[in-house]
Short mmCIF file of C-alpha atoms and ligand atoms in Angstrom, two decimals:
data_model
loop_
_atom_site.label_atom_id
_atom_site.label_comp_id
_atom_site.label_asym_id
_atom_site.label_seq_id
_atom_site.Cartn_x
_atom_site.Cartn_y
_atom_site.Cartn_z
CA UNK A 1 -0.09 -0.11 -0.11
CA UNK A 2 1.30 3.52 -0.90
CA UNK A 3 1.39 5.65 2.19
CA UNK A 4 2.55 8.58 0.40
CA UNK A 5 -0.58 8.62 -1.47
CA UNK A 6 -2.99 8.11 1.73
CA UNK A 7 -0.91 11.03 3.28
CA UNK A 8 -0.14 13.80 0.73
CA UNK A 9 -2.51 13.31 -1.99
CA UNK A 10 -6.26 14.35 -2.07
CA UNK A 11 -8.70 12.21 -4.00
CA UNK A 12 -12.16 13.01 -4.85
CA UNK A 13 -14.59 14.46 -2.11
CA UNK A 14 -11.63 12.84 0.35
CA UNK A 15 -9.57 14.21 3.29
CA UNK A 16 -5.97 13.77 4.17
CA UNK A 17 -4.79 11.54 5.07
CA UNK A 18 -7.56 9.47 3.69
CA UNK A 19 -9.17 6.65 5.96
CA UNK A 20 -9.77 4.64 2.84
CA UNK A 21 -6.95 3.70 0.82
CA UNK A 22 -7.04 4.20 -2.73
CA UNK A 23 -6.55 0.95 -4.95
CA UNK A 24 -3.50 1.19 -7.43
CA UNK A 25 -4.27 0.74 -10.81
CA UNK A 26 -1.05 -0.43 -13.08
CA UNK A 27 -2.76 -0.82 -16.18
CA UNK A 28 -6.06 -1.08 -17.86
CA UNK A 29 -7.32 -2.92 -20.88
CA UNK A 30 -11.02 -3.24 -22.61
CA UNK A 31 -13.25 -3.31 -19.74
CA UNK A 32 -10.62 -4.40 -17.11
CA UNK A 33 -8.50 -2.44 -14.68
CA UNK A 34 -5.45 -4.50 -13.64
CA UNK A 35 -4.98 -3.39 -9.94
CA UNK A 36 -1.48 -4.29 -7.86
CA UNK A 37 -1.22 -7.65 -6.21
CA UNK A 38 -2.60 -9.20 -9.44
CA UNK A 39 -6.19 -8.09 -9.03
CA UNK A 40 -8.32 -7.74 -12.13
CA UNK A 41 -11.60 -5.94 -11.98
CA UNK A 42 -14.44 -5.10 -14.45
CA UNK A 43 -14.87 -1.24 -14.67
CA UNK A 44 -18.56 -0.91 -14.04
CA UNK A 45 -18.06 2.81 -13.67
CA UNK A 46 -16.33 3.66 -16.99
CA UNK A 47 -14.33 5.86 -14.95
CA UNK A 48 -17.23 8.19 -14.19
CA UNK A 49 -19.31 7.93 -17.23
CA UNK A 50 -16.67 8.30 -19.79
CA UNK A 51 -14.52 5.12 -21.07
CA UNK A 52 -17.40 4.23 -23.32
CA UNK A 53 -15.44 2.09 -25.67
CA UNK A 54 -12.92 0.61 -22.68
CA UNK A 55 -9.45 1.33 -21.65
CA UNK A 56 -6.00 1.31 -24.39
CA UNK A 57 -8.41 1.20 -27.41
CA UNK A 58 -5.99 0.78 -30.58
CA UNK A 59 -8.36 3.38 -32.53
CA UNK A 60 -8.02 6.19 -29.71
CA UNK A 61 -4.38 5.13 -28.97
CA UNK A 62 -3.57 5.82 -32.80
CA UNK A 63 -5.39 9.16 -32.84
CA UNK A 64 -3.38 10.20 -30.28
CA UNK A 65 0.00 9.05 -31.48
CA UNK A 66 -0.65 10.61 -34.75
CA UNK A 67 -1.66 13.85 -33.27
CA UNK A 68 1.36 13.77 -30.72
CA UNK A 69 3.69 13.58 -33.59
CA UNK A 70 2.30 16.94 -35.08
CA UNK A 71 1.52 19.05 -31.74
CA UNK A 72 0.48 18.08 -28.48
CA UNK A 73 -1.04 21.63 -27.68
CA UNK A 74 -1.13 25.34 -28.85
CA UNK A 75 -2.76 28.19 -27.38
CA UNK A 76 -6.19 28.83 -28.74
CA UNK A 77 -6.13 32.86 -28.84
CA UNK A 78 -5.27 33.68 -32.20
CA UNK A 79 -4.59 30.16 -33.25
CA UNK A 80 -6.53 27.28 -34.48
CA UNK A 81 -6.07 23.85 -35.69
CA UNK A 82 -8.00 21.11 -37.91
CA UNK A 83 -8.88 18.61 -34.62
CA UNK A 84 -10.79 21.55 -33.07
CA UNK A 85 -12.40 22.63 -36.53
CA UNK A 86 -13.02 19.07 -37.26
CA UNK A 87 -14.53 18.40 -33.68
CA UNK A 88 -16.67 21.44 -33.79
CA UNK A 89 -18.35 20.34 -36.93
CA UNK A 90 -19.17 16.84 -35.82
CA UNK A 91 -20.67 18.36 -32.64
CA UNK A 92 -22.65 20.84 -34.68
CA UNK A 93 -23.85 18.12 -37.05
CA UNK A 94 -24.65 15.64 -34.31
CA UNK A 95 -26.77 17.92 -31.78
CA UNK A 96 -30.00 19.56 -32.76
CA UNK A 97 -30.32 21.72 -35.52
CA UNK A 98 -30.50 25.19 -34.09
CA UNK A 99 -27.09 24.64 -32.38
CA UNK A 100 -24.22 26.19 -34.39
CA UNK A 101 -21.86 27.92 -31.99
CA UNK A 102 -19.22 25.89 -29.73
CA UNK A 103 -17.02 27.00 -27.01
CA UNK A 104 -14.34 24.44 -25.82
CA UNK A 105 -13.42 23.95 -22.23
CA UNK A 106 -11.11 21.68 -20.28
CA UNK A 107 -13.63 20.46 -17.75
CA UNK A 108 -17.53 19.83 -17.49
CA UNK A 109 -17.58 22.26 -14.49
CA UNK A 110 -15.84 24.91 -16.72
CA UNK A 111 -18.50 24.20 -19.67
CA UNK A 112 -21.35 24.70 -17.08
CA UNK A 113 -19.52 27.97 -16.17
CA UNK A 114 -19.39 29.29 -19.82
CA UNK A 115 -23.08 28.16 -20.01
CA UNK A 116 -24.09 30.46 -17.18
CA UNK A 117 -21.95 33.08 -18.47
CA UNK A 118 -23.64 33.06 -22.03
CA UNK A 119 -26.73 33.29 -20.32
CA UNK A 120 -25.68 36.10 -18.27
CA UNK A 121 -24.03 38.09 -21.07
CA UNK A 122 -27.03 37.69 -23.34
CA UNK A 123 -29.55 39.26 -21.17
CA UNK A 124 -26.90 42.03 -20.01
CA UNK A 125 -26.57 42.71 -23.84
CA UNK A 126 -30.38 42.71 -24.57
CA UNK A 127 -30.53 45.66 -21.52
CA UNK A 128 -32.16 43.07 -18.84
CA UNK A 129 -29.35 43.10 -16.66
CA UNK A 130 -31.62 41.99 -13.72
CA UNK A 131 -32.25 38.91 -15.42
CA UNK A 132 -29.16 37.06 -13.50
CA UNK A 133 -30.44 34.42 -11.51
CA UNK A 134 -31.04 30.75 -12.52
CA UNK A 135 -33.34 28.04 -11.82
CA UNK A 136 -33.29 24.31 -11.65
CA UNK A 137 -34.72 21.50 -10.47
CA UNK A 138 -33.81 19.84 -7.16
CA UNK A 139 -31.52 16.69 -7.20
CA UNK A 140 -29.15 18.01 -9.94
CA UNK A 141 -25.39 18.13 -10.13
CA UNK A 142 -23.60 20.56 -12.54
CA UNK A 143 -19.98 20.34 -11.26
CA UNK A 144 -17.96 21.44 -8.36
CA UNK A 145 -16.69 25.26 -9.50
CA UNK A 146 -18.52 28.15 -8.06
CA UNK A 147 -21.18 28.94 -10.86
CA UNK A 148 -21.70 25.21 -11.23
CA UNK A 149 -22.03 24.47 -7.37
CA UNK A 150 -24.79 27.05 -6.97
CA UNK A 151 -27.34 25.37 -9.33
CA UNK A 152 -26.56 21.72 -7.64
CA UNK A 153 -28.86 20.66 -5.55
CA UNK A 154 -28.65 22.59 -2.37
CA UNK A 155 -29.09 19.73 0.40
CA UNK A 156 -27.77 17.06 -1.38
CA UNK A 157 -25.30 18.35 -3.54
CA UNK A 158 -21.91 17.98 -1.52
CA UNK A 159 -21.96 21.60 -1.52
CA UNK A 160 -24.09 22.76 1.28
CA UNK A 161 -20.64 23.86 3.18
CA UNK A 162 -20.52 26.83 0.87
CA UNK A 163 -24.14 27.65 0.74
CA UNK A 164 -23.59 31.09 2.68
CA UNK A 165 -21.09 31.92 0.08
CA UNK A 166 -22.83 30.97 -3.09
CA UNK A 167 -25.35 33.12 -5.09
CA UNK A 168 -29.01 32.13 -4.44
CA UNK A 169 -30.76 30.72 -7.19
CA UNK A 170 -34.42 29.06 -7.65
CA UNK A 171 -34.92 25.41 -6.68
CA UNK A 172 -38.05 24.09 -8.38
CA UNK A 173 -39.11 20.29 -7.61
CA UNK A 174 -37.74 17.55 -9.62
CA UNK A 175 -39.95 15.32 -11.89
CA UNK A 176 -37.81 12.61 -10.74
CA UNK A 177 -39.22 13.05 -7.16
CA UNK A 178 -42.91 14.48 -7.45
CA UNK A 179 -45.36 13.79 -10.52
CA UNK A 180 -44.47 15.82 -13.67
CA UNK A 181 -47.67 17.78 -13.20
CA UNK A 182 -46.77 18.96 -9.89
CA UNK A 183 -43.10 19.69 -10.91
CA UNK A 184 -44.42 21.86 -13.85
CA UNK A 185 -46.65 23.49 -11.67
CA UNK A 186 -44.19 24.18 -9.24
CA UNK A 187 -41.97 25.55 -12.26
CA UNK A 188 -44.69 27.78 -13.67
CA UNK A 189 -45.59 29.55 -10.31
CA UNK A 190 -41.81 30.30 -9.74
CA UNK A 191 -41.17 31.58 -13.29
CA UNK A 192 -44.43 33.59 -12.90
CA UNK A 193 -43.19 35.25 -9.97
CA UNK A 194 -39.80 35.74 -10.72
CA UNK A 195 -38.73 35.54 -14.41
CA UNK A 196 -38.13 39.26 -14.25
CA UNK A 197 -34.71 37.79 -12.69
CA UNK A 198 -33.86 34.74 -14.26
CA UNK A 199 -31.65 34.43 -16.83
CA UNK A 200 -31.77 30.66 -17.51
CA UNK A 201 -33.00 27.22 -16.44
CA UNK A 202 -30.40 24.69 -16.20
CA UNK A 203 -31.02 20.94 -15.83
CA UNK A 204 -29.83 17.16 -16.84
CA UNK A 205 -32.06 15.74 -19.08
CA UNK A 206 -33.90 12.60 -18.23
CA UNK A 207 -31.39 11.14 -15.92
CA UNK A 208 -30.08 13.30 -13.01
CA UNK A 209 -26.53 11.94 -11.85
CA UNK A 210 -24.41 12.51 -9.21
CA UNK A 211 -26.95 14.36 -7.46
CA UNK A 212 -29.01 11.46 -6.64
CA UNK A 213 -28.98 8.90 -10.08
CA UNK A 214 -32.73 9.49 -10.80
CA UNK A 215 -34.71 9.25 -13.87
CA UNK A 216 -37.41 11.05 -14.91
CA UNK A 217 -40.44 11.47 -18.10
CA UNK A 218 -38.58 13.35 -20.90
CA UNK A 219 -42.23 15.01 -21.59
CA UNK A 220 -41.25 17.14 -18.71
CA UNK A 221 -38.35 18.59 -20.86
CA UNK A 222 -40.91 19.89 -23.72
CA UNK A 223 -43.02 21.15 -21.08
CA UNK A 224 -40.27 22.95 -19.13
CA UNK A 225 -39.11 24.25 -22.53
CA UNK A 226 -42.11 25.90 -23.50
CA UNK A 227 -42.76 27.41 -19.97
CA UNK A 228 -39.24 28.91 -20.26
CA UNK A 229 -39.86 30.36 -23.79
CA UNK A 230 -43.07 31.91 -22.51
CA UNK A 231 -41.42 33.56 -19.71
CA UNK A 232 -38.22 34.55 -21.70
CA UNK A 233 -35.75 32.57 -19.31
CA UNK A 234 -33.07 30.40 -21.56
CA UNK A 235 -32.84 26.60 -21.64
CA UNK A 236 -29.64 25.18 -20.91
CA UNK A 237 -29.28 21.20 -21.18
CA UNK A 238 -26.43 19.60 -19.54
CA UNK A 239 -25.81 16.31 -21.04
CA UNK A 240 -22.18 15.82 -19.67
CA UNK A 241 -23.03 12.81 -18.29
CA UNK A 242 -25.74 11.45 -20.18
CA UNK A 243 -24.28 12.43 -23.66
CA UNK A 244 -22.92 10.14 -26.16
CA UNK A 245 -25.27 7.16 -26.04
CA UNK A 246 -25.54 6.32 -22.28
CA UNK A 247 -29.21 6.56 -21.88
CA UNK A 248 -30.26 4.78 -25.33
CA UNK A 249 -30.11 7.96 -27.36
CA UNK A 250 -27.08 9.74 -28.52
CA UNK A 251 -28.09 12.40 -26.42
CA UNK A 252 -31.09 12.47 -24.31
CA UNK A 253 -32.62 15.32 -25.22
CA UNK A 254 -33.57 13.41 -28.46
CA UNK A 255 -36.10 11.23 -26.29
CA UNK A 256 -38.23 14.19 -27.00
CA UNK A 257 -36.03 15.78 -29.55
CA UNK A 258 -36.56 19.56 -27.67
CA UNK A 259 -33.75 22.24 -28.79
CA UNK A 260 -32.02 24.04 -25.70
CA UNK A 261 -30.87 27.34 -26.10
CA UNK A 262 -27.30 26.28 -24.65
CA UNK A 263 -25.79 22.45 -24.41
CA UNK A 264 -23.30 21.17 -22.32
CA UNK A 265 -21.19 18.33 -23.23
CA UNK A 266 -18.05 16.13 -21.75
CA UNK A 267 -17.19 13.00 -19.90
CA UNK A 268 -17.33 10.75 -22.83
CA UNK A 269 -16.63 13.15 -25.55
CA UNK A 270 -13.05 12.04 -25.63
CA UNK A 271 -14.00 8.53 -25.01
CA UNK A 272 -12.45 8.85 -21.60
CA UNK A 273 -9.36 9.54 -22.44
CA UNK A 274 -8.44 13.10 -21.85
CA UNK A 275 -10.42 16.53 -20.17
CA UNK A 276 -12.54 18.07 -22.54
CA UNK A 277 -15.68 19.84 -22.78
CA UNK A 278 -17.84 21.91 -24.88
CA UNK A 279 -20.58 24.36 -24.80
CA UNK A 280 -22.90 24.83 -27.66
CA UNK A 281 -25.36 27.50 -28.46
CA UNK A 282 -27.25 29.09 -31.29
CA UNK A 283 -26.61 32.13 -33.68
CA UNK A 284 -28.78 34.42 -32.18
CA UNK A 285 -27.44 33.90 -28.80
CA UNK A 286 -23.81 33.95 -29.73
CA UNK A 287 -24.33 37.14 -31.64
CA UNK A 288 -26.06 38.68 -28.58
CA UNK A 289 -23.42 37.52 -26.10
CA UNK A 290 -20.64 39.18 -28.20
CA UNK A 291 -17.07 38.66 -26.60
CA UNK A 292 -17.44 35.74 -24.41
CA UNK A 293 -15.62 36.46 -21.32
CA UNK A 294 -13.66 33.09 -20.95
CA UNK A 295 -10.56 31.60 -22.33
CA UNK A 296 -9.05 28.56 -20.66
CA UNK A 297 -5.21 27.97 -21.11
CA UNK A 298 -5.65 24.44 -22.54
CA UNK A 299 -8.61 25.49 -24.50
CA UNK A 300 -9.52 23.11 -27.32
CA UNK A 301 -6.48 21.20 -26.65
CA UNK A 302 -5.35 19.38 -30.00
CA UNK A 303 -4.70 15.93 -28.29
CA UNK A 304 -7.97 16.11 -26.65
CA UNK A 305 -9.97 17.23 -29.89
CA UNK A 306 -8.08 14.49 -31.87
CA UNK A 307 -9.17 11.67 -29.32
CA UNK A 308 -12.83 13.08 -29.45
CA UNK A 309 -12.91 13.31 -33.13
CA UNK A 310 -11.62 9.34 -33.00
CA UNK A 311 -14.21 8.38 -30.49
CA UNK A 312 -17.26 9.80 -31.77
CA UNK A 313 -16.44 8.27 -35.22
CA UNK A 314 -15.87 5.03 -33.56
CA UNK A 315 -19.20 5.11 -31.59
CA UNK A 316 -21.43 6.33 -34.36
CA UNK A 317 -19.60 3.43 -36.96
CA UNK A 318 -20.54 0.75 -34.10
CA UNK A 319 -23.77 -0.89 -33.50
CA UNK A 320 -24.31 1.01 -30.37
CA UNK A 321 -27.88 1.27 -30.11
CA UNK A 322 -28.07 -2.65 -30.13
CA UNK A 323 -25.16 -2.69 -27.34
CA UNK A 324 -26.95 -0.38 -25.05
CA UNK A 325 -30.28 -2.25 -25.55
CA UNK A 326 -28.47 -5.25 -24.91
CA UNK A 327 -26.94 -3.78 -21.83
CA UNK A 328 -30.53 -2.66 -20.76
CA UNK A 329 -31.99 -6.00 -21.48
CA UNK A 330 -29.56 -7.53 -18.82
CA UNK A 331 -29.69 -5.18 -16.13
CA UNK A 332 -33.53 -4.98 -16.12
CA UNK A 333 -33.33 -8.82 -16.03
CA UNK A 334 -30.96 -9.44 -13.39
CA UNK A 335 -31.33 -6.27 -11.30
CA UNK A 336 -35.33 -5.25 -11.60
CA UNK A 337 -36.09 -8.29 -9.18
CA UNK A 338 -34.29 -6.78 -6.11
CA UNK A 339 -36.96 -4.41 -6.00
CA UNK A 340 -38.71 -6.45 -3.61
CA UNK A 341 -35.54 -7.01 -1.53
CA UNK A 342 -36.04 -5.66 2.38
CA UNK A 343 -32.87 -3.88 1.88
CA UNK A 344 -33.58 -1.98 -1.48
CA UNK A 345 -35.74 1.05 -1.63
CA UNK A 346 -35.73 1.21 -5.21
CA UNK A 347 -34.14 -0.42 -8.71
CA UNK A 348 -33.75 2.15 -11.64
CA UNK A 349 -32.66 1.12 -15.00
CA UNK A 350 -32.24 3.24 -18.43
CA UNK A 351 -30.03 2.43 -21.10
CA UNK A 352 -26.68 1.10 -20.05
CA UNK A 353 -27.20 2.91 -16.58
CA UNK A 354 -28.39 0.53 -13.78
CA UNK A 355 -29.16 2.08 -10.35
CA UNK A 356 -29.82 0.29 -6.86
CA UNK A 357 -30.89 2.38 -4.25
CA UNK A 358 -30.62 0.78 -1.00
CA UNK A 359 -32.65 1.50 2.55
CA UNK A 360 -29.18 2.29 4.32
CA UNK A 361 -26.07 4.07 3.79
CA UNK A 362 -23.34 1.81 2.10
CA UNK A 363 -19.91 1.20 4.07
CA UNK A 364 -18.09 2.09 0.80
CA UNK A 365 -14.67 0.60 1.88
CA UNK A 366 -16.26 -2.89 2.92
CA UNK A 367 -18.33 -3.13 -0.25
CA UNK A 368 -16.01 -2.01 -2.44
CA UNK A 369 -13.54 -4.67 -1.19
CA UNK A 370 -16.35 -7.24 -1.48
CA UNK A 371 -17.00 -6.40 -5.23
CA UNK A 372 -13.11 -6.64 -5.70
CA UNK A 373 -13.13 -9.97 -4.66
CA UNK A 374 -15.73 -10.68 -6.87
CA UNK A 375 -13.66 -8.74 -10.05
CA UNK A 376 -15.57 -5.72 -10.27
CA UNK A 377 -15.08 -2.35 -9.65
CA UNK A 378 -17.89 -0.06 -8.65
CA UNK A 379 -17.90 3.52 -6.53
CA UNK A 380 -20.99 3.34 -4.60
CA UNK A 381 -22.15 6.36 -2.61
CA UNK A 382 -24.70 7.19 0.14
CA UNK A 383 -27.43 4.78 -0.55
CA UNK A 384 -26.47 3.67 -4.13
CA UNK A 385 -24.68 0.86 -5.56
CA UNK A 386 -24.99 1.64 -9.29
CA UNK A 387 -23.12 0.60 -12.58
CA UNK A 388 -22.63 2.24 -15.99
CA UNK A 389 -20.24 0.04 -18.19
CA UNK A 390 -18.50 0.62 -21.20
CA UNK A 391 -20.64 -0.05 -24.14
CA UNK A 392 -18.15 -2.64 -25.32
CA UNK A 393 -19.05 -4.99 -22.18
CA UNK A 394 -19.86 -8.73 -23.11
CA UNK A 395 -23.02 -10.03 -21.45
CA UNK A 396 -20.55 -12.40 -19.43
CA UNK A 397 -18.86 -9.71 -18.21
CA UNK A 398 -22.04 -7.40 -17.17
CA UNK A 399 -23.50 -10.75 -15.72
CA UNK A 400 -20.68 -10.52 -13.54
CA UNK A 401 -21.37 -6.81 -12.25
CA UNK A 402 -24.94 -7.66 -11.56
CA UNK A 403 -24.12 -10.90 -9.71
CA UNK A 404 -21.61 -8.94 -7.62
CA UNK A 405 -24.19 -6.55 -6.62
CA UNK A 406 -26.60 -9.21 -5.81
CA UNK A 407 -24.09 -10.56 -3.22
CA UNK A 408 -23.08 -7.59 -1.66
CA UNK A 409 -26.72 -6.82 -0.84
CA UNK A 410 -27.31 -10.32 0.53
CA UNK A 411 -24.32 -9.42 2.78
CA UNK A 412 -24.90 -6.18 4.01
C1 PLP B 501 -19.36 15.22 -14.11
C2 PLP B 501 -20.56 16.24 -14.60
C3 PLP B 501 -20.05 17.78 -14.47
C4 PLP B 501 -18.93 18.26 -14.17
O1 PLP B 501 -17.91 17.67 -14.85
P1 PLP B 501 -16.36 17.67 -14.52
O2 PLP B 501 -15.63 17.41 -15.66
O3 PLP B 501 -16.25 16.98 -13.61
O4 PLP B 501 -16.07 19.03 -13.88
C5 PLP B 501 -21.15 18.54 -14.81
N1 PLP B 501 -22.44 18.26 -15.09
C6 PLP B 501 -22.81 16.94 -15.00
C7 PLP B 501 -24.26 16.52 -15.51
C8 PLP B 501 -21.60 15.73 -14.70
O5 PLP B 501 -22.24 14.65 -14.53
#
């Protein structure tokens, strides 16, 4: 065990020294992580929604080495390059018709910051600077930077510590927790009362990820968008977790073909190889925004753009819809029956996402060690034991994940 790691390096949402040791990964291949001590585990997390094609993929490796021999990075201020141009063209092509302008950032949180800034600058330049608040549904997660934190669930969003420092926005009922009609009524009341001060609504379409792994009726999106339009509030969709096939559609917004004014992409954008995100918007908004006051040092990094181009091509040329439908069938077949288990509160499945909500908090270290013994890597949090595997996983490998989930629930 590496005590330097434990005593000197922060891990996500962890303290130093960390009471739970981090497992060291020596290499990774396909859906497998090779840990030290000759342990090999199936990554049921896709490294947090991102490695959709698995690890060490020859096509993605090749894209990176080809680009590496040309240049790994150049500043994007005043310079441009083919990998970014090609990627922007592709993103404009595969996202809704109305989205035609692309802003690249180096992480999902920063893509959300850029989206919020676009909305603020838009209204400022329309001489409606009073529209400087945001509205969102409860149970959301949009990242860890300050703007993004301010629109995460105020209670469950891991950021209540900062509630005194964060700007206060409007939180309305989520269709994942109350009926769609009740959620829409709450949205309408709040918009009626406060739209003079609201720049935009931001939400994750269909699946709320790190804020609670909840799924809701896509029809909500159509109706929420209409209400926003009626009250002159921009509509921002955060597809950072749901994008690139995860829910069974290429983008979750396609369940109802809703056109957001602004769209955030990240995570699986590069197939999980490098950090890259993008914020897309319309002609009209881009014109109103004018000079967007943002410009990360590593904006549109050529290596990241190259591997994103290769990853999207690989995805679109694969039978991804069939693969995800097959994953959904196995997850439903194996996990749905857990609903009646006395330690299980709920089971939620959509596309390549399987969530088991338990009735009690999970002892992460204990459960994780048990899972590793069964050859599986999952990262439970709170009461949630869940998987979102690479799309390339075989049925046998997926059955090992569902079997391990069932065993650890039995052993709780
Ligand atoms: C992960 C995530 C983010 C933040 O992305 P980072 O790359 O971690 O900054 C934002 N929104 C959603 C929906 C996410 O799942």
